[in-house]
Amino acid sequence: MVEKEKDGQAQAEVQEETTSLVVPWMRAPVDVTHVDSCSLETLPSLHPRLKEALEKMGISSLFPVQVAVWHETIGPGGFERDVCVNSPTGSGKTLSYALPIVQTLSSRAVRCLRALVVLPTRDLALQVKGVFDAIAPSVGLSVGSAVGQSSIAGDIAQLIKRPKLDAGLCYDPEDITSQNLESSAVDILVATPGRLMDHINNTKGFTLEHLRYLVVDETDRLLREAYQDWLPTVLKLTQASEDGMFPSSTTPFVPSSFGSLQTIRRQSVERGFKGKPYPRLAKLALSATLTQDPSKLIQLDLHHPLFMTTGTTRYRLPEKLECLRLICETGVKPVYLVGLLKSLEGEKCIVFTSSVETTRRLCKLLNFFGDSMIKAKEYSGGLNQAVRSKELNAFRKGDIQVLISSDALARGMDVELVKNVINYDMPHYPKTFIHRAGRTARAGRAGRCFTLLGDHEVRRFSDLLKIVGNASCPVYPISSDLFDPVRAIYEPALARLEESVEPTAPRKGRQVGFKHNSRSRNWQTKRNKATAEQA
Ligand SMILES: Nc1ncnc2c1ncn2[C@@H]1O[C@H](COP(=O)(O)OP(=O)(O)OP(=O)(O)O)[C@@H](O)[C@H]1O
């Protein structure tokens, strides 16, 4: 899925960068740079128990984007407009929506599913659930998750409250089979699209009929792929028809297997809008690279949207991010990487590559260098989820300092104290650069993003920097003394790598590049060069 992202991304990026079409409501945004952060003491209407929960998280004030969203959503007229946020990586977008949603739901009388937060990947969804978990229980709200690669039975047990029938009593069988005996065990659900659709289609008692808030986080990523039509399905299932009724399974659009949604949503006076008696579904869409493509935005069916952005440029990098480049000699890029990692003296680093294959090889190669300072692990779509989570946790805890990653980790992931991001492979698209670089310099901290370049890439990289609004990206001054010892151990490490890699049958159109044979030395030298570039 992650690797597939690139193809769709290519087209989307080119289209977005070249189009000057901006929808009218995006032309007069709220500029978050004019909003000040605000202490919890002075934040209007903040629930005292939420204040306590935030303080326990070590938060004493809200960041500008959080203050801006708070003012739009809390108090009179709150949540009347849908909100679209384009704000840099690490600026605190998660809490910007989690806090107002939890505050608003804190006054709910009955438990039912009122807020749905959708994210593109499992790890990201669990990270966001962690933020809700830290604040929602303080006001009696319950949070659930529905993400891929976890047990669906476990999900159901967590999400749906089944009635306990008393053995001594007689029940009308019609009552027992009817859905009103089942209810939601959660107020807020954080989900990935695939698992969400599983529940919509198959889980008895799972219903969106009471949904009031829909958050589409990493919007541009989620809108790029249809994921079984999750968005039109959710919108259809939460839309009121003219007579105030919500679609049933007989509505042509809705798949006939929507067993869970056969209950018709009744009119409610909980919250009205423009004289309508039913609650409107309020939507929040957020990203550090929010799409401006009208054909994408229209999918969200936004209501009188308000656009919040940071500054006047299309993209913005975190304020304390320093960008640096290293020009590498052809054929020995790994030597530069190891030299760079040594110069960083054990600081936490994420190294990004362009593919799962390169991630795997580079990780092995680094470990064959045998440097105790450089203990690397792999994190990519090529690993199964359990291994991925284990490596990520080890990295979070600081048990390993270097995580070699494909773009699976580029979006949204928040790992404390990552001081450096290294683009081993130059990112092809400005958005990829923004999201990769944004794994550091988060929450107002300082961080550095290094990009390793071959001579032939320098020009293209300068063009990319212009698009992301970063004119300055000096060469990182690194002493050649650091490289010389690394060069000496490079060839043996590479030989070990070649030995360790299972020979694979070459497929048409696919470079293998790791098979060792005993033809001429010349061939091998060329081969080593190619391997080094790929690794
Ligand atoms: N008000 C705050 N005070 C201190 N730290 C905060 C505050 N709000 C958020 N943070 C911290 O800032 C970090 C970044 O937050 P978050 O992950 O929400 O950023 P983001 O804008 O969603 O980034 P990305 O675009 O990369 O997903 C997190 O570690 C979070 O705990």
Coordinates of C-alpha atoms and ligand atoms in Angstrom, one line a residue:
M1 CA 0.0 0.0 0.0
V2 CA 2.8 2.4 1.0
E3 CA 4.8 1.7 -2.2
K4 CA 1.7 2.1 -4.3
E5 CA 1.3 5.5 -2.8
K6 CA 4.1 6.8 -5.0
D7 CA 2.4 6.3 -8.4
G8 CA -0.8 8.1 -7.4
Q9 CA 1.3 10.7 -5.7
A10 CA 3.3 11.5 -8.8
Q11 CA 0.2 12.5 -10.7
A12 CA -1.4 14.3 -7.8
E13 CA 1.8 16.2 -7.0
V14 CA 2.3 17.4 -10.6
Q15 CA -1.3 18.4 -10.9
E16 CA -1.3 20.3 -7.6
E17 CA 2.0 22.1 -8.1
T18 CA 1.0 23.3 -11.5
T19 CA -2.5 24.3 -10.9
S20 CA -3.2 27.8 -9.7
L21 CA -6.9 27.1 -9.2
V22 CA -7.9 27.7 -5.7
V23 CA -11.4 27.3 -4.5
P24 CA -13.0 30.6 -3.4
W25 CA -13.2 29.8 0.3
M26 CA -9.4 29.1 0.4
R27 CA -8.6 32.6 -0.8
A28 CA -9.4 34.3 2.5
P29 CA -8.0 32.0 5.1
V30 CA -7.4 32.5 8.8
D31 CA -3.7 32.9 9.1
V32 CA -2.5 30.9 12.1
T33 CA 0.7 32.9 12.3
H34 CA -1.4 35.8 13.7
V35 CA -2.7 33.7 16.5
D36 CA -0.8 33.5 19.8
S37 CA -0.4 30.4 21.9
C38 CA -2.6 30.5 25.0
S39 CA -2.1 29.3 28.5
L40 CA -4.7 26.8 29.8
E41 CA -5.6 29.3 32.6
T42 CA -6.8 31.8 30.1
L43 CA -8.3 29.5 27.5
P44 CA -12.0 30.3 27.5
S45 CA -14.5 27.6 28.6
L46 CA -12.0 24.8 29.1
H47 CA -13.4 22.1 31.2
P48 CA -11.5 21.9 34.5
R49 CA -11.0 18.1 34.2
L50 CA -9.6 18.5 30.7
K51 CA -7.3 21.1 32.0
E52 CA -6.0 18.7 34.6
A53 CA -5.6 15.9 32.0
L54 CA -3.6 18.3 29.8
E55 CA -1.4 19.3 32.7
K56 CA -0.8 15.6 33.3
M57 CA 0.4 15.3 29.7
G58 CA 2.9 18.1 30.5
I59 CA 0.9 20.7 28.5
S60 CA 0.5 24.1 30.0
S61 CA -0.5 26.2 27.0
L62 CA -2.1 25.5 23.6
F63 CA -0.2 26.0 20.3
P64 CA -1.5 28.6 17.8
V65 CA -3.3 26.1 15.6
Q66 CA -5.0 24.6 18.6
V67 CA -6.1 28.1 19.8
A68 CA -7.4 28.9 16.4
V69 CA -9.5 25.7 16.1
W70 CA -10.7 26.1 19.7
H71 CA -12.1 29.6 19.0
E72 CA -13.9 28.3 15.9
T73 CA -15.4 25.3 17.6
I74 CA -16.1 26.2 21.2
G75 CA -18.7 28.7 22.4
P76 CA -21.6 30.2 20.5
G77 CA -21.7 29.2 16.9
G78 CA -19.1 26.5 17.5
F79 CA -18.7 23.8 14.9
E80 CA -21.2 25.6 12.6
R81 CA -18.6 25.6 9.8
D82 CA -16.5 22.8 8.6
V83 CA -12.8 23.4 9.3
C84 CA -9.9 22.7 7.0
V85 CA -6.4 23.1 8.5
N86 CA -3.1 23.4 6.7
S87 CA -0.5 23.6 9.4
P88 CA 3.2 22.5 9.5
T89 CA 4.2 19.1 10.7
G90 CA 4.6 18.9 14.5
S91 CA 2.4 22.0 15.1
G92 CA -0.1 20.1 17.2
K93 CA -2.9 19.3 14.8
T94 CA -4.0 16.2 16.7
L95 CA -4.9 18.1 19.9
S96 CA -6.4 20.9 17.8
Y97 CA -9.3 18.6 17.0
A98 CA -9.2 16.1 19.9
L99 CA -9.6 18.8 22.5
P100 CA -12.7 20.6 21.2
I101 CA -14.4 17.3 20.3
V102 CA -13.9 15.9 23.8
Q103 CA -14.9 19.2 25.4
T104 CA -18.1 19.3 23.4
L105 CA -19.0 15.7 24.0
S106 CA -18.3 16.0 27.7
S107 CA -21.9 17.1 28.2
R108 CA -23.4 14.2 26.4
A109 CA -26.0 12.2 28.3
V110 CA -26.0 8.8 26.6
R111 CA -23.1 6.8 25.3
C112 CA -23.2 6.4 21.5
L113 CA -20.7 6.8 18.7
R114 CA -20.5 10.6 18.1
A115 CA -17.0 11.2 16.8
L116 CA -15.2 9.3 14.1
V117 CA -11.5 10.1 13.3
V118 CA -10.1 8.5 10.2
L119 CA -6.4 8.1 9.5
P120 CA -4.5 6.3 6.7
T121 CA -2.4 3.9 8.7
R122 CA -2.7 1.6 11.7
D123 CA 0.3 3.1 13.6
L124 CA -1.0 6.6 13.0
A125 CA -4.5 5.7 14.2
L126 CA -3.1 4.1 17.4
Q127 CA -1.0 7.2 18.0
V128 CA -4.0 9.5 17.7
K129 CA -6.1 7.2 19.9
G130 CA -3.3 7.6 22.5
V131 CA -4.0 11.4 22.5
F132 CA -7.8 10.9 22.9
D133 CA -7.1 8.3 25.7
A134 CA -5.1 10.9 27.6
I135 CA -8.0 13.4 27.8
A136 CA -11.3 11.7 27.1
P137 CA -11.7 9.5 30.2
S138 CA -11.3 12.5 32.4
V139 CA -14.8 13.6 31.3
G140 CA -16.2 10.1 31.2
L141 CA -15.8 9.5 27.5
S142 CA -14.7 6.2 26.1
V143 CA -12.4 5.9 23.0
G144 CA -12.1 2.9 20.7
S145 CA -10.0 1.9 17.7
A146 CA -10.7 0.0 14.6
V147 CA -7.5 -0.7 12.7
G148 CA -6.3 -3.3 10.4
Q149 CA -4.2 -6.3 11.5
S150 CA -5.9 -6.6 14.8
S151 CA -8.5 -9.1 15.8
I152 CA -12.0 -8.1 14.5
A153 CA -13.6 -10.0 17.4
G154 CA -11.5 -7.9 19.8
D155 CA -12.7 -4.8 18.0
I156 CA -16.3 -5.8 18.4
A157 CA -15.9 -6.6 22.0
Q158 CA -14.4 -3.2 22.6
L159 CA -16.9 -1.3 20.4
I160 CA -20.3 -2.9 21.0
K161 CA -22.1 -3.3 24.2
R162 CA -24.2 -6.5 24.1
P163 CA -27.1 -7.0 26.5
K164 CA -26.7 -9.5 29.3
L165 CA -29.9 -11.4 29.3
D166 CA -31.2 -12.6 32.6
A167 CA -31.6 -16.4 32.6
G168 CA -34.7 -16.3 34.8
L169 CA -36.7 -14.0 32.6
C170 CA -38.8 -14.5 29.5
Y171 CA -37.9 -12.3 26.5
D172 CA -39.8 -11.6 23.3
P173 CA -37.6 -13.1 20.6
E174 CA -38.2 -10.1 18.4
D175 CA -36.7 -7.8 21.0
I176 CA -33.6 -10.0 21.4
T177 CA -32.8 -9.9 17.7
S178 CA -33.6 -6.3 17.3
Q179 CA -30.6 -3.9 17.3
N180 CA -31.9 -1.7 20.1
L181 CA -30.4 -4.2 22.6
E182 CA -27.0 -3.5 21.3
S183 CA -25.3 -0.1 21.7
S184 CA -22.0 1.5 21.2
A185 CA -19.5 1.1 24.0
V186 CA -17.5 4.1 22.7
D187 CA -18.1 7.8 22.2
I188 CA -15.2 8.3 19.9
L189 CA -13.7 5.9 17.3
V190 CA -10.3 6.2 15.7
A191 CA -10.2 4.1 12.6
T192 CA -8.4 3.2 9.4
P193 CA -10.7 3.2 6.3
G194 CA -10.5 -0.6 5.6
R195 CA -11.5 -1.7 9.1
L196 CA -14.1 1.0 9.3
M197 CA -15.7 -0.4 6.2
D198 CA -15.6 -3.9 7.7
H199 CA -17.6 -2.8 10.7
I200 CA -20.0 -0.8 8.6
N201 CA -20.7 -3.8 6.4
N202 CA -20.6 -6.6 8.9
T203 CA -20.7 -5.6 12.6
K204 CA -24.2 -5.9 14.1
G205 CA -24.9 -3.0 16.3
F206 CA -22.3 -0.7 14.7
T207 CA -24.0 2.4 13.6
L208 CA -23.1 5.9 12.5
E209 CA -26.6 7.2 13.1
H210 CA -25.5 9.4 16.0
L211 CA -22.3 10.7 14.5
R212 CA -21.7 14.4 14.9
Y213 CA -18.0 14.8 14.2
L214 CA -15.9 13.4 11.4
V215 CA -12.2 14.1 11.3
V216 CA -10.3 13.3 8.1
D217 CA -6.6 13.5 9.3
E218 CA -3.9 13.5 6.7
T219 CA -6.7 14.5 4.3
D220 CA -4.7 14.6 1.1
R221 CA -3.4 11.1 1.7
L222 CA -6.8 9.8 2.5
L223 CA -8.5 11.5 -0.5
R224 CA -5.9 10.1 -2.9
E225 CA -7.1 6.6 -2.6
A226 CA -10.7 5.5 -2.5
Y227 CA -10.3 2.7 0.1
Q228 CA -13.6 0.9 -0.8
D229 CA -15.4 4.2 -1.0
W230 CA -15.2 4.8 2.7
L231 CA -15.8 8.5 2.5
P232 CA -18.9 8.6 0.3
T233 CA -20.3 5.7 2.4
V234 CA -19.8 7.5 5.7
L235 CA -21.2 10.7 4.2
K236 CA -24.2 8.9 2.8
L237 CA -24.9 7.1 6.1
T238 CA -24.8 10.3 8.1
Q239 CA -26.7 12.5 5.7
A240 CA -30.3 13.4 6.4
S241 CA -32.8 13.2 3.6
E242 CA -35.3 15.9 3.1
D243 CA -37.8 14.3 5.5
G244 CA -35.1 14.2 8.2
M245 CA -34.7 10.4 7.9
F246 CA -31.4 8.8 7.3
P247 CA -30.7 6.2 4.6
S248 CA -31.6 2.7 5.3
S249 CA -30.2 -0.4 3.6
T250 CA -32.8 0.0 0.8
T251 CA -31.2 3.3 -0.4
P252 CA -29.6 2.3 -3.7
F253 CA -26.2 3.8 -2.9
V254 CA -25.7 1.8 0.3
P255 CA -24.5 -1.8 -0.1
S256 CA -27.2 -4.3 0.7
S257 CA -24.9 -5.9 3.4
F258 CA -25.3 -2.9 5.7
G259 CA -26.9 -5.0 8.3
S260 CA -25.6 -2.8 11.1
L261 CA -27.2 0.3 9.7
Q262 CA -30.7 -0.7 9.2
T263 CA -31.8 1.4 12.1
I264 CA -33.3 4.6 10.7
R265 CA -31.8 7.7 12.2
R266 CA -34.5 9.7 13.9
Q267 CA -34.8 13.4 13.9
S268 CA -33.0 14.9 16.8
V269 CA -33.1 18.3 18.4
E270 CA -29.7 17.9 20.0
R271 CA -28.2 20.4 17.7
G272 CA -29.8 22.3 14.9
F273 CA -28.4 24.2 12.0
K274 CA -30.1 26.8 9.9
G275 CA -33.5 25.8 11.3
K276 CA -33.0 22.1 10.5
P277 CA -33.9 19.8 13.4
Y278 CA -31.2 17.2 12.9
P279 CA -27.6 17.6 13.9
R280 CA -25.3 18.4 11.0
L281 CA -22.2 16.3 10.7
A282 CA -19.3 18.6 11.4
K283 CA -16.1 17.9 9.5
L284 CA -12.5 18.7 10.2
A285 CA -9.9 18.0 7.5
L286 CA -6.2 18.5 8.4
S287 CA -2.8 18.0 6.9
A288 CA 0.6 19.7 6.7
T289 CA 0.1 19.6 2.9
L290 CA -3.6 20.0 2.6
T291 CA -4.8 19.5 -1.0
Q292 CA -6.0 22.6 -2.8
D293 CA -7.4 20.5 -5.7
P294 CA -11.1 21.3 -6.1
S295 CA -11.8 17.9 -7.5
K296 CA -10.5 16.3 -4.3
L297 CA -11.9 18.8 -1.8
I298 CA -15.4 18.3 -3.3
Q299 CA -15.4 14.7 -2.0
L300 CA -15.6 16.0 1.5
D301 CA -18.9 17.7 0.9
L302 CA -17.8 20.6 3.1
H303 CA -20.4 22.9 4.7
H304 CA -19.5 26.6 4.5
P305 CA -15.8 25.7 5.1
L306 CA -13.3 27.8 7.0
F307 CA -9.7 27.5 5.9
M308 CA -6.9 27.9 8.4
T309 CA -3.4 28.0 7.2
T310 CA 0.0 29.1 8.3
G311 CA 1.6 32.0 6.4
T312 CA 1.1 32.9 2.8
T313 CA 3.0 30.1 1.1
R314 CA 1.6 26.8 -0.1
Y315 CA 3.8 24.8 2.2
R316 CA 5.7 25.6 5.3
L317 CA 8.5 23.8 7.1
P318 CA 8.8 23.9 11.0
E319 CA 10.4 27.0 12.2
K320 CA 13.4 25.4 13.9
L321 CA 14.2 22.9 11.1
E322 CA 17.6 23.3 9.6
C323 CA 18.1 21.7 6.1
L324 CA 21.5 20.5 5.0
R325 CA 22.9 18.6 2.0
L326 CA 25.7 16.2 1.4
I327 CA 27.1 15.7 -2.1
C328 CA 28.2 12.1 -2.4
E329 CA 30.8 10.5 -4.6
T330 CA 29.2 8.0 -7.0
G331 CA 29.2 4.4 -5.9
V332 CA 29.9 5.0 -2.2
K333 CA 26.8 6.6 -0.8
P334 CA 26.6 4.2 2.2
V335 CA 30.1 5.5 3.3
Y336 CA 28.7 9.0 3.4
L337 CA 25.7 7.8 5.4
V338 CA 27.9 6.0 8.0
G339 CA 30.2 9.0 8.2
L340 CA 27.3 11.3 8.8
L341 CA 25.8 9.0 11.4
K342 CA 29.1 8.9 13.2
S343 CA 29.3 12.7 13.2
L344 CA 25.9 12.8 14.8
E345 CA 27.3 10.8 17.8
G346 CA 24.4 8.5 18.6
E347 CA 21.5 11.1 18.3
K348 CA 18.2 9.6 17.3
C349 CA 17.9 9.5 13.5
I350 CA 15.4 8.4 10.9
V351 CA 16.9 7.5 7.5
F352 CA 14.4 7.6 4.6
T353 CA 14.9 5.5 1.5
S354 CA 12.8 5.3 -1.6
S355 CA 11.6 1.7 -1.3
V356 CA 11.0 -1.2 0.9
E357 CA 13.8 -3.1 -0.8
T358 CA 16.4 -0.4 -0.3
T359 CA 15.3 -0.1 3.4
R360 CA 15.9 -3.8 4.0
R361 CA 19.3 -3.8 2.3
L362 CA 20.5 -0.6 3.8
C363 CA 19.6 -1.7 7.2
K364 CA 21.5 -5.0 6.9
L365 CA 24.5 -3.2 5.4
L366 CA 24.7 -0.7 8.2
N367 CA 24.7 -3.4 10.8
F368 CA 27.5 -5.2 8.9
F369 CA 29.7 -2.1 9.5
G370 CA 29.8 -3.4 13.1
D371 CA 29.8 0.1 14.6
S372 CA 28.3 -0.1 18.1
M373 CA 27.1 3.5 17.8
I374 CA 25.0 2.7 14.7
K375 CA 22.4 0.1 15.7
A376 CA 19.9 0.2 12.9
K377 CA 16.5 -1.3 12.5
E378 CA 14.1 -1.4 9.6
Y379 CA 10.6 0.0 9.4
S380 CA 8.8 -0.5 6.2
G381 CA 5.7 -1.9 4.6
G382 CA 7.7 -5.0 3.8
L383 CA 7.6 -6.1 7.5
N384 CA 4.6 -7.7 9.1
Q385 CA 2.7 -5.4 11.5
A386 CA 3.9 -7.1 14.7
V387 CA 7.6 -6.7 13.8
R388 CA 7.0 -3.1 12.6
S389 CA 5.4 -2.2 15.9
K390 CA 8.2 -3.9 17.8
E391 CA 10.9 -1.9 16.0
L392 CA 8.9 1.3 16.3
N393 CA 8.5 0.8 20.1
A394 CA 12.2 0.0 20.4
F395 CA 13.0 3.3 18.6
R396 CA 10.5 5.2 20.7
K397 CA 12.1 3.9 23.9
G398 CA 15.6 4.8 22.6
D399 CA 16.8 1.1 22.5
I400 CA 17.9 1.8 18.9
Q401 CA 19.2 5.1 17.6
V402 CA 18.7 4.7 13.8
L403 CA 15.5 3.7 12.1
I404 CA 15.8 3.0 8.4
S405 CA 12.4 3.6 6.9
S406 CA 10.5 3.7 3.6
D407 CA 7.9 6.3 3.4
A408 CA 5.6 4.3 5.6
L409 CA 6.8 6.4 8.5
A410 CA 6.9 9.7 6.7
R411 CA 3.4 10.9 7.6
G412 CA 2.2 11.9 11.0
M413 CA 4.3 9.7 13.2
D414 CA 5.4 11.5 16.3
V415 CA 8.5 10.0 17.9
E416 CA 10.0 12.0 20.8
L417 CA 13.5 13.3 20.5
V418 CA 14.2 12.5 16.9
K419 CA 17.0 15.1 16.3
N420 CA 17.8 14.2 12.7
V421 CA 16.1 13.1 9.5
I422 CA 18.3 11.8 6.7
N423 CA 17.1 11.5 3.2
Y424 CA 19.3 8.7 1.9
D425 CA 17.3 8.8 -1.3
M426 CA 16.2 12.2 -2.4
P427 CA 12.5 12.5 -2.1
H428 CA 10.8 12.9 -5.5
Y429 CA 8.0 15.1 -4.4
P430 CA 7.8 18.3 -2.3
K431 CA 5.1 16.7 -0.1
T432 CA 7.3 13.8 0.6
F433 CA 10.1 16.1 1.6
I434 CA 7.7 18.0 4.0
H435 CA 6.4 14.9 5.7
R436 CA 9.8 13.2 6.0
A437 CA 11.6 16.3 7.3
G438 CA 8.7 16.9 9.7
R439 CA 9.6 13.8 11.8
T440 CA 12.0 16.1 13.5
A441 CA 11.8 19.8 14.7
R442 CA 8.3 19.0 16.2
A443 CA 6.4 20.9 18.9
G444 CA 8.7 24.0 18.5
R445 CA 11.9 22.0 19.0
A446 CA 15.0 22.2 16.8
G447 CA 15.9 19.5 14.3
R448 CA 17.9 18.8 11.2
C449 CA 17.1 17.3 7.8
F450 CA 20.0 16.1 5.8
T451 CA 19.7 15.1 2.1
L452 CA 22.3 12.9 0.4
L453 CA 22.7 13.8 -3.2
G454 CA 24.6 12.6 -6.3
D455 CA 25.9 15.3 -8.6
H456 CA 23.0 14.6 -11.0
E457 CA 20.4 15.3 -8.4
V458 CA 21.6 18.7 -7.2
R459 CA 19.5 20.7 -9.6
R460 CA 16.3 18.8 -9.1
F461 CA 16.7 19.1 -5.4
S462 CA 17.1 22.9 -5.6
D463 CA 13.9 23.1 -7.6
L464 CA 12.1 21.0 -4.9
L465 CA 13.4 23.2 -2.1
K466 CA 11.9 26.3 -3.9
I467 CA 8.5 24.6 -3.9
V468 CA 8.7 23.8 -0.2
G469 CA 9.7 27.4 0.5
N470 CA 13.3 26.7 1.7
A471 CA 15.9 28.7 -0.1
S472 CA 18.8 27.8 2.1
C473 CA 20.2 24.4 2.3
P474 CA 23.9 24.6 2.8
V475 CA 26.4 21.8 2.4
Y476 CA 27.0 20.0 5.7
P477 CA 30.6 20.5 6.7
I478 CA 31.9 17.0 7.5
S479 CA 35.5 16.2 7.9
S480 CA 37.0 13.7 5.5
D481 CA 38.8 12.1 8.5
L482 CA 35.4 10.6 9.4
F483 CA 35.0 8.9 6.0
D484 CA 38.5 7.3 5.6
P485 CA 38.1 4.6 8.3
V486 CA 34.6 3.9 7.0
R487 CA 35.9 3.4 3.5
A488 CA 38.2 0.7 4.8
I489 CA 35.4 -1.4 6.2
Y490 CA 32.9 -0.7 3.4
E491 CA 34.0 -3.4 1.0
P492 CA 33.9 -6.2 3.6
A493 CA 30.5 -5.0 4.8
L494 CA 29.2 -5.0 1.3
A495 CA 30.6 -8.5 0.7
R496 CA 28.8 -9.7 3.8
L497 CA 25.6 -8.1 2.6
E498 CA 25.9 -9.9 -0.8
E499 CA 26.5 -13.2 0.9
S500 CA 23.5 -12.7 3.2
V501 CA 21.0 -11.9 0.5
E502 CA 19.1 -14.9 -0.8
P503 CA 19.6 -15.1 -4.6
T504 CA 16.4 -14.2 -6.3
A505 CA 15.4 -15.1 -9.8
P506 CA 15.6 -11.9 -11.9
R507 CA 12.2 -10.7 -13.0
K508 CA 11.5 -8.7 -16.1
G509 CA 11.9 -5.0 -15.4
R510 CA 13.3 -5.6 -11.9
Q511 CA 16.9 -5.0 -10.9
V512 CA 18.3 -7.6 -8.6
G513 CA 21.9 -6.5 -8.1
F514 CA 22.9 -8.7 -5.1
K515 CA 23.8 -12.0 -6.7
H516 CA 27.4 -12.8 -6.3
N517 CA 29.2 -14.9 -8.9
S518 CA 32.7 -15.5 -9.9
R519 CA 33.0 -13.8 -13.2
S520 CA 35.5 -11.1 -13.8
R521 CA 36.7 -8.7 -11.1
N522 CA 35.7 -5.8 -13.4
W523 CA 32.1 -7.1 -13.4
Q524 CA 32.2 -7.3 -9.7
T525 CA 33.4 -3.8 -9.2
K526 CA 30.7 -2.5 -11.4
R527 CA 28.2 -4.7 -9.6
N528 CA 29.4 -3.3 -6.3
K529 CA 28.9 0.2 -7.4
A530 CA 25.4 -0.6 -8.6
T531 CA 24.7 -2.4 -5.3
A532 CA 26.0 0.5 -3.3
E533 CA 23.7 2.9 -5.0
Q534 CA 20.7 0.7 -4.6
A535 CA 21.6 -0.1 -1.0
Ligands
LIG1 N1 0.0 22.4 23.5 C1 1.1 21.6 23.4 N2 2.1 21.8 24.3 C2 3.2 21.0 24.2 N3 3.3 20.0 23.3 C3 2.3 19.7 22.5 C4 1.2 20.6 22.5 N4 0.3 20.1 21.5 C5 1.0 19.1 20.9 N5 2.2 18.9 21.5 C6 3.1 17.8 21.1 O1 3.6 18.2 19.8 C7 3.9 17.1 19.1 C8 3.3 17.2 17.7 O2 1.9 17.1 17.7 P1 1.1 16.4 16.6 O3 1.5 15.0 16.3 O4 -0.3 16.6 16.9 O5 1.5 17.3 15.3 P2 0.9 17.4 13.9 O6 0.7 18.8 13.6 O7 -0.3 16.5 13.8 O8 2.1 16.8 13.0 P3 2.1 16.0 11.6 O9 1.6 16.9 10.5 O10 3.5 15.5 11.4 O11 1.1 14.9 11.8 C9 3.4 15.9 19.9 O12 4.5 15.2 20.5 C10 2.5 16.5 20.9 O13 2.5 15.8 22.1

